């Protein structure tokens, strides 16, 4: 406020009230904002009819509801003065009226005084635009009379100190239309009064000045930049109508395919180009284009085996109000890489091969294929390991697994044949397939006994029907080829003593007695047993069985005396003079048992 020297306007109003035993009075003052600290607002002692000499003794003091002591009283003179800086815009923002309410208290007797101080506005704020500059993009085809709203200036002051008028710097194309609204608000519009021509002047610089009604007036400015927009009279142009490019399959996401470039002879938005791909194409998700740069990149899985070439269409469109566009076609060839291992599939396979199969017998037909192309798609197979089979090519991708050596089911009943297929790619890829071949049985083994002769020991006098031995022959063949039956072999006639002495269970080989044996009559006998399998033709083998009868003590001894004519009583005569040891007679005893 310059030297801060101002003329203070003071209005005084005193109202006396009586509330119970407390005397209440009210006084009002007015003071301009931004006056110097210490400026006297009025003599409160005089205006309230108080004795100045009693102010101290009655402890006269000011109570401010605002929390700050904007005003204070000189107790010696009774003068009410400004104690702190007064800023009406800070005290009462966005309000046309501003007052500070105080209370003064005096004791003995108790008196309450209400003080209202109106803070008057001074023109201490200049109009202010919230932005330093405003840009307008106006087409050169804009019509005369077109209007463009300007930002409003704000002024913290009120009344006549607020914004009152806008002015525009001299120019040939625009003027201002200033409008007054309610509560004295003022706004302005930029009005086109002469047609624009971008080729003559592409940018127009203007200054808008907002002026308040203070004395002296204050002002603020706003820079206006009018960019004259070009009329969109040129379409974008691609350098080619057809592009041919190549991309490696499995290219990582983001791989650059091609950088399209279209140009537009226009300027500004009319020359700024946005690129896009035809979204109706079924392969649109595999490639994408940067709308600003025209770079086409990989965004999906590029698989040669799924599709080895793509045809996509691109569009270049400018950003004009009535945009214009151009189109081109891109042919993308996919370069195959060796990313597929060969595949092994079975076209035919027998469940089992006979163990007597001849060399060259086909066990399985397989196909080895590779989805890749060229050398990457050429695959070869081989059979690994030392097995009686071999892999031989039948036709192109087809192979046969054939018997290449003798098979013996009893030695090995199953083979897991491993076929490895390898392509010619760099580096080569391979696949392993395992085929199970079962060897089926043929009746090539006769039953076998543990030995050629079997000895059996049986006690005499045993019960009829007892099992004296169980023969067991084995046959390594399977199924019917290993099912064994047993049969007694002897003389051609069935009157042989063997058939009356023993029998054999044809199914399990149990030898049973048909009678009780007497060691004293028959000490041993022999017979043969034949074991025969159920194969076609059947095979058999024989075993000799020796049966030994074991003696039991089933006979009493018998005494044989010297011969006597008198029967069983035998008498011997000895001399009277026979001495001890004299030989009288010889007696014999015999027993049919042995041992």
Tab-separated table of N, CA and C in Angstrom, residues 18-167:
chain	number	residue	atom	x	y	z
A	18	UNK	N	-29.489	-3.610	28.868
A	18	UNK	CA	-29.423	-4.012	30.271
A	18	UNK	C	-29.922	-5.441	30.366
A	19	UNK	N	-29.028	-6.332	30.772
A	19	UNK	CA	-29.372	-7.752	30.930
A	19	UNK	C	-29.125	-8.104	32.373
A	20	UNK	N	-30.214	-8.311	33.099
A	20	UNK	CA	-30.116	-8.640	34.534
A	20	UNK	C	-29.301	-7.565	35.222
A	21	UNK	N	-28.229	-7.990	35.929
A	21	UNK	CA	-27.383	-7.054	36.666
A	21	UNK	C	-26.140	-6.674	35.889
A	22	UNK	N	-26.026	-7.189	34.662
A	22	UNK	CA	-24.828	-6.907	33.856
A	22	UNK	C	-25.201	-5.858	32.835
A	23	UNK	N	-24.403	-4.834	32.781
A	23	UNK	CA	-24.641	-3.782	31.791
A	23	UNK	C	-23.967	-4.181	30.504
A	24	UNK	N	-24.737	-4.168	29.416
A	24	UNK	CA	-24.214	-4.580	28.115
A	24	UNK	C	-24.358	-3.420	27.158
A	25	UNK	N	-23.309	-3.138	26.399
A	25	UNK	CA	-23.358	-2.076	25.393
A	25	UNK	C	-22.696	-2.587	24.127
A	26	UNK	N	-23.045	-2.047	22.978
A	26	UNK	CA	-22.472	-2.466	21.698
A	26	UNK	C	-22.049	-1.239	20.931
A	27	UNK	N	-20.881	-1.366	20.310
A	27	UNK	CA	-20.335	-0.269	19.527
A	27	UNK	C	-19.788	-0.833	18.230
A	28	UNK	N	-19.881	-0.101	17.134
A	28	UNK	CA	-19.430	-0.565	15.822
A	28	UNK	C	-18.479	0.457	15.230
A	29	UNK	N	-17.424	-0.048	14.575
A	29	UNK	CA	-16.421	0.789	13.909
A	29	UNK	C	-16.197	0.253	12.499
A	30	UNK	N	-15.598	1.024	11.685
A	30	UNK	CA	-15.142	0.603	10.346
A	30	UNK	C	-13.711	1.029	10.179
A	31	UNK	N	-12.916	0.141	9.522
A	31	UNK	CA	-11.520	0.440	9.278
A	31	UNK	C	-11.116	-0.240	7.976
A	32	UNK	N	-10.289	0.409	7.219
A	32	UNK	CA	-9.828	-0.156	5.950
A	32	UNK	C	-8.767	-1.229	6.220
A	33	UNK	N	-8.769	-2.245	5.363
A	33	UNK	CA	-7.739	-3.289	5.486
A	33	UNK	C	-6.372	-2.694	5.155
A	34	UNK	N	-5.334	-3.430	5.611
A	34	UNK	CA	-3.954	-3.116	5.303
A	34	UNK	C	-3.472	-1.781	5.897
A	35	UNK	N	-4.239	-1.201	6.886
A	35	UNK	CA	-3.723	0.001	7.553
A	35	UNK	C	-2.532	-0.397	8.413
A	36	UNK	N	-1.729	0.568	8.765
A	36	UNK	CA	-0.546	0.280	9.559
A	36	UNK	C	-0.933	-0.185	10.957
A	37	UNK	N	-0.108	-1.052	11.505
A	37	UNK	CA	-0.285	-1.477	12.888
A	37	UNK	C	-0.156	-0.259	13.803
A	38	UNK	N	-1.080	-0.146	14.733
A	38	UNK	CA	-1.095	1.009	15.626
A	38	UNK	C	-2.104	2.069	15.227
A	39	UNK	N	-2.689	1.875	14.022
A	39	UNK	CA	-3.702	2.840	13.589
A	39	UNK	C	-4.888	2.809	14.544
A	40	UNK	N	-5.327	4.022	14.984
A	40	UNK	CA	-6.419	4.122	15.954
A	40	UNK	C	-7.742	4.010	15.216
A	41	UNK	N	-8.581	3.074	15.713
A	41	UNK	CA	-9.902	2.884	15.120
A	41	UNK	C	-10.914	3.830	15.766
A	42	UNK	N	-10.780	4.059	17.080
A	42	UNK	CA	-11.694	4.954	17.802
A	42	UNK	C	-11.341	4.955	19.281
A	43	UNK	N	-11.957	5.907	20.033
A	43	UNK	CA	-11.730	5.965	21.477
A	43	UNK	C	-12.885	5.242	22.140
A	44	UNK	N	-12.591	3.998	22.550
A	44	UNK	CA	-13.648	3.136	23.068
A	44	UNK	C	-14.136	3.608	24.437
A	45	UNK	N	-13.224	4.214	25.214
A	45	UNK	CA	-13.631	4.706	26.542
A	45	UNK	C	-14.645	5.836	26.385
A	46	UNK	N	-14.366	6.693	25.454
A	46	UNK	CA	-15.276	7.822	25.209
A	46	UNK	C	-16.596	7.334	24.661
A	47	UNK	N	-16.505	6.389	23.652
A	47	UNK	CA	-17.725	5.925	22.986
A	47	UNK	C	-18.598	5.088	23.909
A	48	UNK	N	-17.977	4.515	24.954
A	48	UNK	CA	-18.756	3.687	25.891
A	48	UNK	C	-19.018	4.427	27.206
A	49	UNK	N	-18.641	5.708	27.229
A	49	UNK	CA	-18.843	6.530	28.428
A	49	UNK	C	-18.149	5.915	29.644
A	50	UNK	N	-16.912	5.516	29.438
A	50	UNK	CA	-16.114	4.946	30.535
A	50	UNK	C	-15.086	5.977	30.963
A	51	UNK	N	-14.768	5.976	32.263
A	51	UNK	CA	-13.733	6.851	32.810
A	51	UNK	C	-12.387	6.243	32.470
A	52	UNK	N	-11.555	7.001	31.739
A	52	UNK	CA	-10.244	6.497	31.313
A	52	UNK	C	-9.411	6.112	32.518
A	53	UNK	N	-9.516	6.929	33.628
A	53	UNK	CA	-8.686	6.632	34.796
A	53	UNK	C	-9.097	5.306	35.459
A	54	UNK	N	-10.283	4.778	35.145
A	54	UNK	CA	-10.728	3.534	35.792
A	54	UNK	C	-10.490	2.280	34.931
A	55	UNK	N	-9.974	2.480	33.717
A	55	UNK	CA	-9.810	1.309	32.827
A	55	UNK	C	-8.891	0.257	33.436
A	56	UNK	N	-7.781	0.707	34.032
A	56	UNK	CA	-6.835	-0.265	34.591
A	56	UNK	C	-7.403	-0.907	35.849
A	57	UNK	N	-7.996	-0.059	36.721
A	57	UNK	CA	-8.491	-0.615	37.975
A	57	UNK	C	-9.665	-1.561	37.730
A	58	UNK	N	-10.419	-1.314	36.699
A	58	UNK	CA	-11.545	-2.202	36.402
A	58	UNK	C	-11.130	-3.370	35.485
A	59	UNK	N	-9.829	-3.485	35.234
A	59	UNK	CA	-9.260	-4.594	34.419
A	59	UNK	C	-9.978	-4.719	33.070
A	60	UNK	N	-10.067	-3.573	32.412
A	60	UNK	CA	-10.700	-3.556	31.095
A	60	UNK	C	-9.810	-4.324	30.103
A	61	UNK	N	-10.428	-5.271	29.325
A	61	UNK	CA	-9.633	-6.034	28.331
A	61	UNK	C	-10.542	-6.487	27.197
A	62	UNK	N	-9.885	-6.796	26.070
A	62	UNK	CA	-10.564	-7.210	24.832
A	62	UNK	C	-10.491	-8.736	24.717
A	63	UNK	N	-11.632	-9.340	24.402
A	63	UNK	CA	-11.684	-10.788	24.113
A	63	UNK	C	-12.069	-10.944	22.647
A	64	UNK	N	-11.158	-11.592	21.857
A	64	UNK	CA	-11.396	-11.743	20.417
A	64	UNK	C	-11.900	-13.154	20.119
A	65	UNK	N	-13.014	-13.232	19.410
A	65	UNK	CA	-13.549	-14.553	19.030
A	65	UNK	C	-12.758	-15.190	17.901
A	66	UNK	N	-11.946	-14.378	17.202
A	66	UNK	CA	-11.206	-14.900	16.046
A	66	UNK	C	-9.977	-15.676	16.466
A	67	UNK	N	-9.583	-15.584	17.720
A	67	UNK	CA	-8.403	-16.314	18.171
A	67	UNK	C	-7.132	-15.498	18.057
A	68	UNK	N	-7.142	-14.472	17.225
A	68	UNK	CA	-6.004	-13.564	17.094
A	68	UNK	C	-6.397	-12.193	17.640
A	69	UNK	N	-5.435	-11.483	18.178
A	69	UNK	CA	-5.710	-10.140	18.707
A	69	UNK	C	-5.397	-9.115	17.623
A	70	UNK	N	-6.410	-8.968	16.716
A	70	UNK	CA	-6.228	-7.986	15.664
A	70	UNK	C	-6.306	-6.559	16.224
A	71	UNK	N	-6.989	-6.401	17.388
A	71	UNK	CA	-7.172	-5.067	17.972
A	71	UNK	C	-6.828	-5.118	19.457
A	72	UNK	N	-6.382	-3.977	19.970
A	72	UNK	CA	-6.036	-3.861	21.389
A	72	UNK	C	-6.434	-2.456	21.861
A	73	UNK	N	-6.552	-2.266	23.213
A	73	UNK	CA	-6.965	-0.981	23.812
A	73	UNK	C	-5.796	-0.404	24.613
A	74	UNK	N	-5.571	0.884	24.391
A	74	UNK	CA	-4.599	1.614	25.209
A	74	UNK	C	-5.331	2.045	26.489
A	75	UNK	N	-4.984	1.396	27.614
A	75	UNK	CA	-5.706	1.629	28.881
A	75	UNK	C	-5.440	3.030	29.458
A	76	UNK	N	-4.422	3.677	28.944
A	76	UNK	CA	-4.132	5.035	29.453
A	76	UNK	C	-4.944	6.080	28.727
A	77	UNK	N	-5.230	5.805	27.402
A	77	UNK	CA	-5.949	6.810	26.616
A	77	UNK	C	-7.346	6.360	26.235
A	78	UNK	N	-7.584	5.028	26.329
A	78	UNK	CA	-8.880	4.490	25.911
A	78	UNK	C	-8.993	4.311	24.419
A	79	UNK	N	-7.877	4.441	23.662
A	79	UNK	CA	-7.908	4.319	22.196
A	79	UNK	C	-7.905	2.845	21.797
A	80	UNK	N	-8.800	2.463	20.846
A	80	UNK	CA	-8.819	1.129	20.234
A	80	UNK	C	-7.962	1.199	18.972
A	81	UNK	N	-6.911	0.378	18.902
A	81	UNK	CA	-5.977	0.484	17.762
A	81	UNK	C	-5.749	-0.896	17.137
A	82	UNK	N	-5.232	-0.871	15.879
A	82	UNK	CA	-4.927	-2.102	15.115
A	82	UNK	C	-3.671	-2.733	15.690
A	83	UNK	N	-3.783	-4.014	16.059
A	83	UNK	CA	-2.660	-4.706	16.704
A	83	UNK	C	-1.921	-5.650	15.746
A	84	UNK	N	-2.621	-6.170	14.725
A	84	UNK	CA	-2.012	-7.059	13.735
A	84	UNK	C	-2.499	-6.675	12.356
A	85	UNK	N	-1.766	-7.150	11.329
A	85	UNK	CA	-2.102	-6.839	9.937
A	85	UNK	C	-3.509	-7.324	9.612
A	86	UNK	N	-4.269	-6.454	8.951
A	86	UNK	CA	-5.619	-6.790	8.541
A	86	UNK	C	-5.644	-7.068	7.045
A	87	UNK	N	-6.042	-8.296	6.700
A	87	UNK	CA	-6.175	-8.671	5.291
A	87	UNK	C	-7.600	-9.160	5.102
A	88	UNK	N	-8.420	-8.328	4.489
A	88	UNK	CA	-9.826	-8.673	4.343
A	88	UNK	C	-10.006	-9.970	3.569
A	89	UNK	N	-9.156	-10.225	2.566
A	89	UNK	CA	-9.310	-11.423	1.750
A	89	UNK	C	-8.993	-12.687	2.556
A	90	UNK	N	-8.098	-12.534	3.561
A	90	UNK	CA	-7.794	-13.683	4.415
A	90	UNK	C	-8.852	-13.858	5.499
A	91	UNK	N	-9.377	-12.722	6.005
A	91	UNK	CA	-10.380	-12.798	7.063
A	91	UNK	C	-11.723	-13.287	6.530
A	92	UNK	N	-12.107	-12.782	5.389
A	92	UNK	CA	-13.429	-13.104	4.857
A	92	UNK	C	-13.320	-13.469	3.372
A	93	UNK	N	-12.735	-14.609	3.067
A	93	UNK	CA	-12.584	-14.967	1.650
A	93	UNK	C	-13.951	-15.155	1.001
A	94	UNK	N	-14.061	-14.712	-0.241
A	94	UNK	CA	-15.268	-14.879	-1.064
A	94	UNK	C	-16.509	-14.252	-0.420
A	95	UNK	N	-16.318	-13.232	0.384
A	95	UNK	CA	-17.465	-12.559	1.002
A	95	UNK	C	-17.373	-11.068	0.716
A	96	UNK	N	-18.506	-10.485	0.360
A	96	UNK	CA	-18.492	-9.055	0.044
A	96	UNK	C	-18.475	-8.202	1.319
A	97	UNK	N	-18.969	-8.716	2.454
A	97	UNK	CA	-18.953	-8.010	3.721
A	97	UNK	C	-17.998	-8.720	4.662
A	98	UNK	N	-17.258	-7.926	5.451
A	98	UNK	CA	-16.281	-8.533	6.351
A	98	UNK	C	-16.289	-7.756	7.670
A	99	UNK	N	-16.452	-8.444	8.793
A	99	UNK	CA	-16.438	-7.793	10.102
A	99	UNK	C	-15.749	-8.693	11.102
A	100	UNK	N	-15.157	-8.070	12.130
A	100	UNK	CA	-14.507	-8.781	13.225
A	100	UNK	C	-15.281	-8.460	14.489
A	101	UNK	N	-15.755	-9.459	15.186
A	101	UNK	CA	-16.545	-9.286	16.399
A	101	UNK	C	-15.674	-9.474	17.631
A	102	UNK	N	-15.702	-8.465	18.536
A	102	UNK	CA	-14.906	-8.506	19.758
A	102	UNK	C	-15.828	-8.334	20.963
A	103	UNK	N	-15.285	-8.708	22.123
A	103	UNK	CA	-15.983	-8.456	23.390
A	103	UNK	C	-15.016	-7.764	24.337
A	104	UNK	N	-15.499	-6.710	25.006
A	104	UNK	CA	-14.681	-6.009	26.005
A	104	UNK	C	-15.355	-6.191	27.360
A	105	UNK	N	-14.561	-6.458	28.358
A	105	UNK	CA	-15.091	-6.732	29.707
A	105	UNK	C	-14.438	-5.777	30.708
A	106	UNK	N	-15.275	-5.176	31.557
A	106	UNK	CA	-14.782	-4.334	32.657
A	106	UNK	C	-15.423	-4.839	33.943
A	107	UNK	N	-14.655	-4.886	35.027
A	107	UNK	CA	-15.117	-5.398	36.315
A	107	UNK	C	-15.415	-4.232	37.281
A	108	UNK	N	-16.131	-4.565	38.341
A	108	UNK	CA	-16.393	-3.660	39.465
A	108	UNK	C	-17.016	-2.328	39.035
A	109	UNK	N	-18.212	-2.282	38.596
A	109	UNK	CA	-19.116	-3.414	38.367
A	109	UNK	C	-18.831	-4.088	37.033
A	110	UNK	N	-19.374	-5.303	36.869
A	110	UNK	CA	-19.137	-6.095	35.651
A	110	UNK	C	-19.943	-5.508	34.511
A	111	UNK	N	-19.229	-5.171	33.469
A	111	UNK	CA	-19.856	-4.665	32.245
A	111	UNK	C	-19.330	-5.467	31.050
A	112	UNK	N	-20.224	-5.797	30.125
A	112	UNK	CA	-19.865	-6.519	28.897
A	112	UNK	C	-20.172	-5.636	27.712
A	113	UNK	N	-19.203	-5.456	26.848
A	113	UNK	CA	-19.350	-4.587	25.682
A	113	UNK	C	-19.064	-5.403	24.423
A	114	UNK	N	-19.978	-5.280	23.485
A	114	UNK	CA	-19.750	-5.970	22.203
A	114	UNK	C	-19.275	-4.939	21.195
A	115	UNK	N	-18.212	-5.359	20.458
A	115	UNK	CA	-17.595	-4.432	19.494
A	115	UNK	C	-17.602	-5.126	18.138
A	116	UNK	N	-18.139	-4.481	17.124
A	116	UNK	CA	-18.108	-5.001	15.743
A	116	UNK	C	-17.302	-4.027	14.902
A	117	UNK	N	-16.286	-4.593	14.233
A	117	UNK	CA	-15.420	-3.756	13.399
A	117	UNK	C	-15.547	-4.239	11.964
A	118	UNK	N	-16.064	-3.410	11.082
A	118	UNK	CA	-16.176	-3.727	9.655
A	118	UNK	C	-14.852	-3.416	8.974
A	119	UNK	N	-14.305	-4.435	8.325
A	119	UNK	CA	-13.039	-4.260	7.602
A	119	UNK	C	-13.386	-3.928	6.163
A	120	UNK	N	-12.963	-2.755	5.719
A	120	UNK	CA	-13.313	-2.264	4.388
A	120	UNK	C	-12.261	-2.681	3.369
A	121	UNK	N	-12.756	-3.069	2.177
A	121	UNK	CA	-11.857	-3.508	1.102
A	121	UNK	C	-11.130	-2.326	0.489
A	122	UNK	N	-9.847	-2.551	0.137
A	122	UNK	CA	-9.076	-1.602	-0.663
A	122	UNK	C	-8.562	-2.362	-1.877
A	123	UNK	N	-8.228	-1.697	-2.894
A	123	UNK	CA	-7.797	-2.334	-4.142
A	123	UNK	C	-6.329	-2.756	-4.017
A	124	UNK	N	-6.116	-3.842	-3.278
A	124	UNK	CA	-4.745	-4.298	-3.062
A	124	UNK	C	-4.443	-5.583	-3.826
A	125	UNK	N	-5.380	-6.045	-4.664
A	125	UNK	CA	-5.155	-7.245	-5.464
A	125	UNK	C	-5.459	-6.947	-6.916
A	126	UNK	N	-4.553	-7.388	-7.766
A	126	UNK	CA	-4.755	-7.225	-9.203
A	126	UNK	C	-5.522	-8.423	-9.739
A	127	UNK	N	-6.262	-8.246	-10.820
A	127	UNK	CA	-6.909	-9.406	-11.454
A	127	UNK	C	-5.857	-10.458	-11.829
A	128	UNK	N	-6.272	-11.723	-11.754
A	128	UNK	CA	-5.320	-12.816	-12.004
A	128	UNK	C	-6.005	-13.914	-12.810
A	129	UNK	N	-5.342	-14.295	-13.916
A	129	UNK	CA	-5.793	-15.469	-14.663
A	129	UNK	C	-5.133	-16.713	-14.041
A	130	UNK	N	-5.892	-17.777	-13.959
A	130	UNK	CA	-5.356	-18.980	-13.332
A	130	UNK	C	-4.303	-19.670	-14.199
A	131	UNK	N	-4.266	-19.356	-15.471
A	131	UNK	CA	-3.234	-19.894	-16.374
A	131	UNK	C	-2.520	-18.714	-17.020
A	132	UNK	N	-1.276	-18.934	-17.371
A	132	UNK	CA	-0.506	-17.855	-17.998
A	132	UNK	C	-0.852	-17.704	-19.463
A	133	UNK	N	-1.229	-18.836	-20.073
A	133	UNK	CA	-1.538	-18.746	-21.499
A	133	UNK	C	-2.644	-19.742	-21.837
A	134	UNK	N	-3.319	-19.461	-22.906
A	134	UNK	CA	-4.393	-20.309	-23.389
A	134	UNK	C	-4.189	-20.545	-24.875
A	135	UNK	N	-4.224	-21.844	-25.260
A	135	UNK	CA	-4.016	-22.190	-26.666
A	135	UNK	C	-5.337	-22.614	-27.278
A	136	UNK	N	-5.588	-22.113	-28.469
A	136	UNK	CA	-6.759	-22.499	-29.246
A	136	UNK	C	-6.294	-23.084	-30.566
A	137	UNK	N	-6.847	-24.264	-30.912
A	137	UNK	CA	-6.609	-24.849	-32.224
A	137	UNK	C	-7.854	-24.603	-33.063
A	138	UNK	N	-7.724	-23.707	-34.008
A	138	UNK	CA	-8.870	-23.274	-34.806
A	138	UNK	C	-8.605	-23.576	-36.268
A	139	UNK	N	-9.556	-24.273	-36.866
A	139	UNK	CA	-9.402	-24.625	-38.275
A	139	UNK	C	-9.437	-23.371	-39.138
A	140	UNK	N	-8.668	-23.453	-40.213
A	140	UNK	CA	-8.693	-22.322	-41.135
A	140	UNK	C	-10.048	-22.227	-41.847
A	141	UNK	N	-10.870	-23.264	-41.680
A	141	UNK	CA	-12.211	-23.237	-42.264
A	141	UNK	C	-13.254	-22.731	-41.278
A	142	UNK	N	-12.799	-22.240	-40.080
A	142	UNK	CA	-13.744	-21.727	-39.093
A	142	UNK	C	-14.541	-20.560	-39.682
A	143	UNK	N	-15.807	-20.455	-39.249
A	143	UNK	CA	-16.682	-19.419	-39.786
A	143	UNK	C	-16.496	-18.112	-39.022
A	144	UNK	N	-16.646	-17.009	-39.745
A	144	UNK	CA	-16.641	-15.700	-39.100
A	144	UNK	C	-17.823	-15.634	-38.129
A	145	UNK	N	-17.577	-15.177	-36.951
A	145	UNK	CA	-18.597	-15.136	-35.921
A	145	UNK	C	-18.485	-16.289	-34.928
A	146	UNK	N	-17.608	-17.265	-35.222
A	146	UNK	CA	-17.395	-18.353	-34.255
A	146	UNK	C	-16.825	-17.791	-32.963
A	147	UNK	N	-17.290	-18.323	-31.832
A	147	UNK	CA	-16.902	-17.805	-30.526
A	147	UNK	C	-16.090	-18.858	-29.762
A	148	UNK	N	-15.178	-18.337	-28.947
A	148	UNK	CA	-14.308	-19.208	-28.157
A	148	UNK	C	-14.221	-18.629	-26.747
A	149	UNK	N	-14.682	-19.396	-25.780
A	149	UNK	CA	-14.731	-18.923	-24.400
A	149	UNK	C	-13.327	-18.724	-23.852
A	150	UNK	N	-13.105	-17.577	-23.205
A	150	UNK	CA	-11.810	-17.269	-22.607
A	150	UNK	C	-11.851	-17.573	-21.117
A	151	UNK	N	-10.739	-17.936	-20.527
A	151	UNK	CA	-10.693	-18.119	-19.077
A	151	UNK	C	-11.039	-16.814	-18.369
A	152	UNK	N	-11.731	-16.913	-17.241
A	152	UNK	CA	-12.087	-15.731	-16.473
A	152	UNK	C	-10.957	-15.355	-15.536
A	153	UNK	N	-10.773	-14.042	-15.381
A	153	UNK	CA	-9.806	-13.550	-14.404
A	153	UNK	C	-10.498	-13.447	-13.051
A	154	UNK	N	-9.764	-13.709	-11.996
A	154	UNK	CA	-10.315	-13.593	-10.647
A	154	UNK	C	-9.608	-12.456	-9.922
A	155	UNK	N	-10.368	-11.803	-9.040
A	155	UNK	CA	-9.824	-10.693	-8.246
A	155	UNK	C	-10.349	-10.873	-6.831
A	156	UNK	N	-9.429	-11.006	-5.880
A	156	UNK	CA	-9.832	-11.238	-4.492
A	156	UNK	C	-10.569	-10.048	-3.898
A	157	UNK	N	-10.404	-8.888	-4.509
A	157	UNK	CA	-11.124	-7.721	-4.013
A	157	UNK	C	-12.594	-7.814	-4.388
A	158	UNK	N	-13.409	-6.965	-3.793
A	158	UNK	CA	-14.842	-7.009	-4.022
A	158	UNK	C	-15.336	-5.649	-4.466
A	159	UNK	N	-16.595	-5.648	-4.884
A	159	UNK	CA	-17.215	-4.381	-5.265
A	159	UNK	C	-16.560	-3.778	-6.483
A	160	UNK	N	-16.351	-2.474	-6.412
A	160	UNK	CA	-15.761	-1.780	-7.561
A	160	UNK	C	-14.305	-2.145	-7.767
A	161	UNK	N	-13.678	-2.777	-6.775
A	161	UNK	CA	-12.264	-3.176	-6.914
A	161	UNK	C	-12.098	-4.494	-7.666
A	162	UNK	N	-13.206	-5.178	-8.008
A	162	UNK	CA	-13.126	-6.443	-8.738
A	162	UNK	C	-13.024	-6.159	-10.232
A	163	UNK	N	-12.938	-7.254	-11.039
A	163	UNK	CA	-12.751	-7.133	-12.496
A	163	UNK	C	-13.968	-6.433	-13.103
A	164	UNK	N	-13.678	-5.466	-13.964
A	164	UNK	CA	-14.757	-4.707	-14.577
A	164	UNK	C	-14.734	-4.757	-16.105
A	165	UNK	N	-13.577	-5.006	-16.704
A	165	UNK	CA	-13.501	-4.941	-18.161
A	165	UNK	C	-12.353	-5.813	-18.654
A	166	UNK	N	-12.493	-6.320	-19.925
A	166	UNK	CA	-11.433	-7.060	-20.619
A	166	UNK	C	-11.098	-6.294	-21.893
A	167	UNK	N	-9.800	-6.309	-22.235
A	167	UNK	CA	-9.356	-5.679	-23.478
A	167	UNK	C	-8.478	-6.657	-24.247
